[in-house]
Short mmCIF file of C-alpha atoms in Angstrom, two decimals:
data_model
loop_
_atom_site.label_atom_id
_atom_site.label_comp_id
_atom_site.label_asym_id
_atom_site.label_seq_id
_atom_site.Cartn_x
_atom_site.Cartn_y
_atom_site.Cartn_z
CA UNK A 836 -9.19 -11.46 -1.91
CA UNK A 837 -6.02 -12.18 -0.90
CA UNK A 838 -4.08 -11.12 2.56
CA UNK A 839 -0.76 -9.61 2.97
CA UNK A 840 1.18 -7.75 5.63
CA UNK A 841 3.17 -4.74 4.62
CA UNK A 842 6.03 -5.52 6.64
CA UNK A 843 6.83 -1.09 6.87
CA UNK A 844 4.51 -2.44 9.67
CA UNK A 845 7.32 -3.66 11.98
CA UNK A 846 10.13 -2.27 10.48
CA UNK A 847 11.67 -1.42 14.15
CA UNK A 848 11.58 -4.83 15.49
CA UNK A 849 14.81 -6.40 14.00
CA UNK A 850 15.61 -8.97 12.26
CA UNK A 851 12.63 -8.55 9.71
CA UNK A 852 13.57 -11.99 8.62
CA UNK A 853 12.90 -13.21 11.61
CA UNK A 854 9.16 -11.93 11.69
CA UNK A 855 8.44 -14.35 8.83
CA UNK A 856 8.00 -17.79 10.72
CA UNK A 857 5.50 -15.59 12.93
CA UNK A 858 3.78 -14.36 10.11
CA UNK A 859 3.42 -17.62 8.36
CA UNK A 860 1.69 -18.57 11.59
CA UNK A 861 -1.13 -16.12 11.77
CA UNK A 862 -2.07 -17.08 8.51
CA UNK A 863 -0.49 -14.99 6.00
CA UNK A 864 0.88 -16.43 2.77
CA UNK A 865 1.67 -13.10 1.25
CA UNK A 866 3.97 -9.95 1.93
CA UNK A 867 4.64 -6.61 0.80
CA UNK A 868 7.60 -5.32 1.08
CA UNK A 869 9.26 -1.97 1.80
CA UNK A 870 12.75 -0.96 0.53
CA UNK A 871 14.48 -0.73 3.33
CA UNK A 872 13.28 -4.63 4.03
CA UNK A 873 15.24 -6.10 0.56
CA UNK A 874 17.16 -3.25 -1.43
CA UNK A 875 20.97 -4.82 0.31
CA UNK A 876 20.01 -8.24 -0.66
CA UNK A 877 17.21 -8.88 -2.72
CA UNK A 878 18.13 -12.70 -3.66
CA UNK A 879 18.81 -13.24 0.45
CA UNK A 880 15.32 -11.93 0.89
CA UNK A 881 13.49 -13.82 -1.49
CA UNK A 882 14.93 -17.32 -0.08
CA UNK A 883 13.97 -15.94 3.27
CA UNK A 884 10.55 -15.80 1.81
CA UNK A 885 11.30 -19.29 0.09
CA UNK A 886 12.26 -20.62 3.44
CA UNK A 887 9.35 -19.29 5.57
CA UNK A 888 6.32 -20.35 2.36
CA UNK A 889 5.82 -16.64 1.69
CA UNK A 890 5.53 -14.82 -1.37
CA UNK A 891 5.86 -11.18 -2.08
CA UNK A 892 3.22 -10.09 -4.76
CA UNK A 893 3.91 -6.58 -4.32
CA UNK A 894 6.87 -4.64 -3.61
CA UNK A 895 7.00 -0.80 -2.94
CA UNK A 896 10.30 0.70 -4.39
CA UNK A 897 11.24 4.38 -3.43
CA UNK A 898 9.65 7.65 -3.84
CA UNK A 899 10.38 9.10 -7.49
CA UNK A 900 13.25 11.41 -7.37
CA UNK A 901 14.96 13.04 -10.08
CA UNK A 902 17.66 10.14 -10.80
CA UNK A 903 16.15 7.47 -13.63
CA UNK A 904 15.63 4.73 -11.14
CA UNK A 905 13.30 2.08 -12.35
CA UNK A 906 15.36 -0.61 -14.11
CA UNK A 907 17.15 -1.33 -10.69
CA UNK A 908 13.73 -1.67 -8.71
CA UNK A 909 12.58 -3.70 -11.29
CA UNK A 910 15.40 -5.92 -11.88
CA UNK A 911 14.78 -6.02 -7.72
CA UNK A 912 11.27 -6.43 -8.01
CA UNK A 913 11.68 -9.60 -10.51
CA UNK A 914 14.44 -10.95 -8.09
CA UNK A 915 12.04 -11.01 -5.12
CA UNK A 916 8.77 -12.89 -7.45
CA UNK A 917 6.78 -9.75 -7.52
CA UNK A 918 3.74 -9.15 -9.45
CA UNK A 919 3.62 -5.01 -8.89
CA UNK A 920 5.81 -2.83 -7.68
CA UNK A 921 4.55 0.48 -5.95
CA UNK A 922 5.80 4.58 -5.71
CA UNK A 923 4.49 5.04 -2.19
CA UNK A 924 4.31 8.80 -2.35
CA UNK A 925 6.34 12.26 -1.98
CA UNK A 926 8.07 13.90 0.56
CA UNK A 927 6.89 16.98 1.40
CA UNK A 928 9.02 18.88 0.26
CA UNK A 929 9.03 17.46 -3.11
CA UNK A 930 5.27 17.68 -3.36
CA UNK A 931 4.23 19.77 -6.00
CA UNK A 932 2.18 22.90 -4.97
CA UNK A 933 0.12 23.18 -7.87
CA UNK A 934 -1.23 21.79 -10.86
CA UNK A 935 1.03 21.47 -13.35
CA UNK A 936 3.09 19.84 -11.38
CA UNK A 937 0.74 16.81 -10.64
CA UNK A 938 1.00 16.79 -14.18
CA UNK A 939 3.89 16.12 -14.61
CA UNK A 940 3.60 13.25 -11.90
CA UNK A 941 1.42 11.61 -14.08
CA UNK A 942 3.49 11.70 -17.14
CA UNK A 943 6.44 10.46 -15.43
CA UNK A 944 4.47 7.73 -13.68
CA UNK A 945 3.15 6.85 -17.39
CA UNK A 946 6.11 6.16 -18.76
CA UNK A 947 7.24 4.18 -15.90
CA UNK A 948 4.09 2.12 -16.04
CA UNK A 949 4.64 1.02 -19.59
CA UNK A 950 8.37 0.11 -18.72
CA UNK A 951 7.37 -1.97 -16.19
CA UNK A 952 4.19 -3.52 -17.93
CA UNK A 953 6.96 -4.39 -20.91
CA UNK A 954 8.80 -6.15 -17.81
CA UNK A 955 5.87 -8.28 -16.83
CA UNK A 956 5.41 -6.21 -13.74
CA UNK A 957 1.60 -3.86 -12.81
CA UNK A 958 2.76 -0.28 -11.56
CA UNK A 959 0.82 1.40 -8.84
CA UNK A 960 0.80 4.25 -6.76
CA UNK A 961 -0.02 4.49 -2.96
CA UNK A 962 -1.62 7.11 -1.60
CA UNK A 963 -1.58 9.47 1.61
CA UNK A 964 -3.63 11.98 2.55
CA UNK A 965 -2.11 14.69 1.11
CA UNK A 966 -3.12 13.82 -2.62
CA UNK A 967 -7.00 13.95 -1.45
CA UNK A 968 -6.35 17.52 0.19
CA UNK A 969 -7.05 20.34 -2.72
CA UNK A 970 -5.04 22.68 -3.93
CA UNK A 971 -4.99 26.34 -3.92
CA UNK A 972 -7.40 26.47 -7.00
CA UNK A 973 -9.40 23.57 -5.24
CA UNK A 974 -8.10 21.12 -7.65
CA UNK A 975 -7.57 17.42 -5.84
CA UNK A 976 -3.64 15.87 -6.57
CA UNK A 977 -5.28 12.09 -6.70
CA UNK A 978 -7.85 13.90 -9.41
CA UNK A 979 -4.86 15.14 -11.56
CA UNK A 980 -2.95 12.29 -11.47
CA UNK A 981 -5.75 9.65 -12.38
CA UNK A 982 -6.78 11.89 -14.97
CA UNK A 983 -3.50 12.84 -16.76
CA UNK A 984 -1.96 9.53 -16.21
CA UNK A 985 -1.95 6.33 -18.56
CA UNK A 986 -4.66 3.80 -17.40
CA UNK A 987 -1.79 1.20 -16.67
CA UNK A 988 -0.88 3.71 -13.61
CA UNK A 989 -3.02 1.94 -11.17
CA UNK A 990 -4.01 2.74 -7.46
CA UNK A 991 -2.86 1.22 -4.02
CA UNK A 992 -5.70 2.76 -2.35
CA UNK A 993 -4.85 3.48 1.52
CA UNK A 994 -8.38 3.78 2.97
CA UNK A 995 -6.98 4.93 6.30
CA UNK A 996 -4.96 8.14 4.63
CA UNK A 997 -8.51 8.93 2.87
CA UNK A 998 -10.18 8.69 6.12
CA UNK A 999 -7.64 11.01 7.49
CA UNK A 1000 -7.79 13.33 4.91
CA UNK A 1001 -11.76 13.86 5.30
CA UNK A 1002 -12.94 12.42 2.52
CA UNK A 1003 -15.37 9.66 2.18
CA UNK A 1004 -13.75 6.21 1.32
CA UNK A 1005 -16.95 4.64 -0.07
CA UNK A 1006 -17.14 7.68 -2.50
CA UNK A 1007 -13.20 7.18 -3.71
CA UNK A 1008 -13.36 3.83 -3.88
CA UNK A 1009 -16.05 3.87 -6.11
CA UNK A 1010 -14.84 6.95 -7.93
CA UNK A 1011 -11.72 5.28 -8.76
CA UNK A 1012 -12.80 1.43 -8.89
CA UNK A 1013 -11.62 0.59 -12.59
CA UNK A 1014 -8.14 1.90 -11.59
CA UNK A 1015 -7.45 0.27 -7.83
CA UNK A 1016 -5.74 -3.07 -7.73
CA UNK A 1017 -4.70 -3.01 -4.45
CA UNK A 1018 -6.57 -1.91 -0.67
CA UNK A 1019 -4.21 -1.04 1.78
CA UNK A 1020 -7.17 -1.69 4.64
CA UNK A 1021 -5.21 0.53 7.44
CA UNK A 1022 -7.70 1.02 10.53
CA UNK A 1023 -8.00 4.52 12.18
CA UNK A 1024 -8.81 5.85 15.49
CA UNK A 1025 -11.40 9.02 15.90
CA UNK A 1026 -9.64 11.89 14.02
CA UNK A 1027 -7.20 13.79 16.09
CA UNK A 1028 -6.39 11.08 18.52
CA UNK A 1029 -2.77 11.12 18.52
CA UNK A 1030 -2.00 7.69 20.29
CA UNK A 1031 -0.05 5.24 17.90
CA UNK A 1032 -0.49 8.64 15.12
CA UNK A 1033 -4.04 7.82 15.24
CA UNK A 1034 -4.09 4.22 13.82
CA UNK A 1035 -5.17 0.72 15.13
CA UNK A 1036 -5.30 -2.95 13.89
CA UNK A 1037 -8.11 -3.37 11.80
CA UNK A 1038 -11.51 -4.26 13.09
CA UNK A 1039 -10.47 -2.27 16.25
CA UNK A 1040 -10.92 1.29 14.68
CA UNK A 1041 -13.87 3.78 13.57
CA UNK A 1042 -14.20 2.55 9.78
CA UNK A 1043 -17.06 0.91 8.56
CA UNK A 1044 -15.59 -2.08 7.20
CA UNK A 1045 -18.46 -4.40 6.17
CA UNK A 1046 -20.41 -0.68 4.89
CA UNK A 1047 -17.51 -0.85 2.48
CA UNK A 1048 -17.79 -4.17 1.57
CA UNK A 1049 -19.52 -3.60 -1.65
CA UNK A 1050 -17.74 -0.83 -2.78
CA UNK A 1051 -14.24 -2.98 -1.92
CA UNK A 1052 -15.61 -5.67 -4.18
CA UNK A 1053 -16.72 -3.66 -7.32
CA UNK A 1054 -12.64 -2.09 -7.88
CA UNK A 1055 -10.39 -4.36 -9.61
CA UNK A 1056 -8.46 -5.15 -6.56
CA UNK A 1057 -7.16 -8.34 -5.79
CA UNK A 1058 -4.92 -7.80 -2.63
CA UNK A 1059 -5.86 -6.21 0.57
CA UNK A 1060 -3.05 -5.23 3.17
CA UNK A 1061 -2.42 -4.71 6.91
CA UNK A 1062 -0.24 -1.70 7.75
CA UNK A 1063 0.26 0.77 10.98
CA UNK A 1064 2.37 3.26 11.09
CA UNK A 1065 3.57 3.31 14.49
CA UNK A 1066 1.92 -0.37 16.37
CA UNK A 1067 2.43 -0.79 19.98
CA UNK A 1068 2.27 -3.78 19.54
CA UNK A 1069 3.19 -5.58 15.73
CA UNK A 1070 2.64 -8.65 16.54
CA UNK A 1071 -0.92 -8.00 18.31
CA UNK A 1072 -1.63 -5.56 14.90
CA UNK A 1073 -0.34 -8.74 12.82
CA UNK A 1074 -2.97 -11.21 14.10
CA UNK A 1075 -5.44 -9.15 15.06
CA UNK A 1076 -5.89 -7.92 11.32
CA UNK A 1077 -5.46 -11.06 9.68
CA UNK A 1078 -8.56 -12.41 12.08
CA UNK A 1079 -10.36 -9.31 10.90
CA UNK A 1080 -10.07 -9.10 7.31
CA UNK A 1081 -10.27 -13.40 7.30
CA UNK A 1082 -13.53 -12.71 8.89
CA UNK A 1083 -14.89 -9.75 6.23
CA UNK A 1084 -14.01 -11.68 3.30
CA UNK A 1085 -14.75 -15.11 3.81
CA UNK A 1086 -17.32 -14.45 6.82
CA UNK A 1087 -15.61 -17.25 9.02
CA UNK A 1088 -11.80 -17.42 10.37
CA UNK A 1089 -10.56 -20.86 10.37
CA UNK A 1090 -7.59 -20.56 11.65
#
């Protein structure tokens, strides 16, 4: 499995560039990115990457909005190396309220998963916690979309936002295995603590990591990555993680 650091992460401690050298150091050799991180300069990110001996495998572009947005992310996307790029969600208030409008979610994100698998690129979508919350008529969003979307719409699955929402990550993971290609392996604190909006480096929080072991290695994902919301500390969140996750999938850190 390999390691990244969604750089969203420490999007307050400016320059990002300048984080790279320090990632490089803890270990990673991958990065996702975030578009406020590349969309002015794509080409000067990518030889900031060059320069520091990182790669960026996946890239989130924006939210879908009504404006036909794709071939620029793309075109972005192929600039910066990357292998998938990522919707990371809605704002609420363009989340639809019921049914048929996760449906039509998942024929939009259809047709943008076949442009971008005719670019070379995978096409995911990242989850929060309000697709695992039901609907009025108890129907689940993340239930809609997986099952009214093309199978080349594949899952970043955020195992923090699931915990969040209630539900049981073992069970989604599982549920939704041939369809996740990425594990966004975000670490939580006891629901309703409020401190750093509830989140931790991982291995420091309430999940069950090496419980979900299993159930991690039976999805098709190939990527698992760090992100907090709101660290008090990046850099400690940065390291801390890597050590972590180093240590769950290859049961030694050698670094």
């Amino acid at each position: 499995m390999e390691i990244a650091y969604q750089l969203y992460t420490s999007r307050k401690a400016l320059p990002l560039t300048g984080q790279l050298s320090f990632l490089k150091r803890v270990g990673y050799d991958h990065i996702e990115l975030w578009p406020g991180a590349y969309q002015d300069d794509p080409r000067g990110f990518r030889r900031a990457l060059d320069d520091a001996g990182l790669d960026a495998p996946s890239v989130f572009i924006a939210d879908p909005t009504e404006a036909d947005d794709l071939p620029a992310w793309i075109e972005a996307a192929q600039v910066l190396g990357g292998r998938t790029i990522v919707r990371p969600g809605l704002m609420p208030e363009r989340r639809p309220t019921g049914a048929d409008g996760w449906k039509r979610l998942a024929e939009r994100l259809s047709k943008e998963a076949e442009i971008a698998w005719s670019a070379g690129l995978n096409f995911a979508w990242h989850n929060h916690d309000f697709e695992f919350q039901p609907l009025a008529d108890g129907a689940r969003p993340i239930d809609i979309l997986v099952e009214h979307s093309d199978p080349l719409v594949r899952l970043e699955l955020d195992c923090g936002w699931v915990f969040q929402a209630g539900s049981d990550i073992e069970t989604e993971l599982r549920r939704f295995a041939d369809r996740i290609i990425a594990i966004h392996a975000k670490d939580a604190a006891p629901l309703g603590t409020v401190e750093e909006d509830g989140w931790l480096a991982h291995g420091d929080g309430v999940i069950d990591w090496l419980a979900l072991l299993p159930a991690i290695r039976a999805t098709n994902a190939t990527l698992v990555v760090v992100e907090h919301d709101e660290p008090a500390d990046w850099e400690y969140v940065a390291r801390r993680s890597y050590e972590s996750l180093a240590q769950l999938f290859d049961g030694k850190d050698d670094r």
